Coordinates of C-alpha atoms in Angstrom, one line a residue:
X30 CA 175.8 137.7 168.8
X31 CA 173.4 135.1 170.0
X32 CA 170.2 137.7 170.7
X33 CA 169.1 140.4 167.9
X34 CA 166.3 142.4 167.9
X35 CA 165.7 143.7 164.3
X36 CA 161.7 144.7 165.5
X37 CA 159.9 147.6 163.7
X38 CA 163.3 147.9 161.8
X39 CA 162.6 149.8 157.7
X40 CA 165.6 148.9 156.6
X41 CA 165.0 144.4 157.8
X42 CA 164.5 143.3 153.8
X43 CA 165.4 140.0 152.4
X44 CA 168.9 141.1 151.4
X45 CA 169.3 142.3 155.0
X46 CA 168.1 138.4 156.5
X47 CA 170.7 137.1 153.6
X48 CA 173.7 138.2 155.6
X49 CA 172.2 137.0 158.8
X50 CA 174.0 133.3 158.0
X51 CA 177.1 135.0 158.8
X52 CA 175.9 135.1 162.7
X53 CA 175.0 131.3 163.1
X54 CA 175.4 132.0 167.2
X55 CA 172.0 133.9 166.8
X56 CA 170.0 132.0 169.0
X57 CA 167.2 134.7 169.5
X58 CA 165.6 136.9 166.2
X59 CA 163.5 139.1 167.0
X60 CA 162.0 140.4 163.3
X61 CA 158.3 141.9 164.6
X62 CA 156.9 144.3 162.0
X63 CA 159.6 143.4 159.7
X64 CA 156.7 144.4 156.7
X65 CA 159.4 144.1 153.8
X66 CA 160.5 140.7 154.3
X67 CA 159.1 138.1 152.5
X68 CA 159.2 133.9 151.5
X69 CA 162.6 134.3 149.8
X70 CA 164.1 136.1 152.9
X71 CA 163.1 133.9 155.4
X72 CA 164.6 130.8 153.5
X73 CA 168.2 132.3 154.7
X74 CA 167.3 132.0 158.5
X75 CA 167.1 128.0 157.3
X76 CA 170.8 128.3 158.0
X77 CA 170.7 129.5 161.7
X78 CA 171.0 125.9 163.7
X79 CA 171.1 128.0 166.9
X80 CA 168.3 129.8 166.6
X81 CA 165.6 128.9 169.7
X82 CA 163.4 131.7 169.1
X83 CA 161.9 133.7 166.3
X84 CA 159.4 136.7 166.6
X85 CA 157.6 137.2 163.2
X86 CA 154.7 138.8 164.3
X87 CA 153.0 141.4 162.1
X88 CA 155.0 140.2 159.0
X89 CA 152.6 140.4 156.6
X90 CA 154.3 139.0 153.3
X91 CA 155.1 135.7 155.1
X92 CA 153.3 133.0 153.9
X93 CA 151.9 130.2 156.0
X94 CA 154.0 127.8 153.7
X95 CA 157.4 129.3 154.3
X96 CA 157.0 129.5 158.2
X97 CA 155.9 126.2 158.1
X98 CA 159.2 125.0 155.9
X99 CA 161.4 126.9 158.4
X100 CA 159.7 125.6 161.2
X101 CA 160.5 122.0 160.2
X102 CA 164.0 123.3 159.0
X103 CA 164.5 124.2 162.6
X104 CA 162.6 121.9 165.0
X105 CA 163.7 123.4 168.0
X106 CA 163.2 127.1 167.4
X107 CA 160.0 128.3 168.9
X108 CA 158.3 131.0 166.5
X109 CA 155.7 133.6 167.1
X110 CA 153.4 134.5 164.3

């Protein structure tokens, strides 16, 4: 799988982005209006090397903080906020 579009998705929680190490070809995540997910989820992408692009747009339990971690976790993924 190297693209995934998980956008507008109810069911996208934090146990859901905890299996998503199991895909580490991912190299596109689109999460938009993923509203459950939160800090503790996002810490599990940390383990996507692949990943070029993230769409977190309308998340609204991300902090600044943890998008900013991940975003030095992964220098070459592009995220939108």
């Amino acid at each position: 799988v190297v693209y995934l579009n998980l956008s507008f998705c109810a069911g996208v929680t934090d146990r859901a982005l905890a299996l998503l190490p199991a895909l580490p070809s991912v190299r596109q995540l689109f999460l938009r209006g993923a509203g459950a997910i939160t800090d503790a989820g996002l810490a599990h992408l940390h383990a996507l090397p692949r990943l070029r692009l993230l769409d977190l747009s309308e998340c609204p339990q991300l902090s600044a903080a943890a998008v900013d971690d991940l975003c030095a976790a992964l220098p070459k993924c592009t995220v939108r906020r």
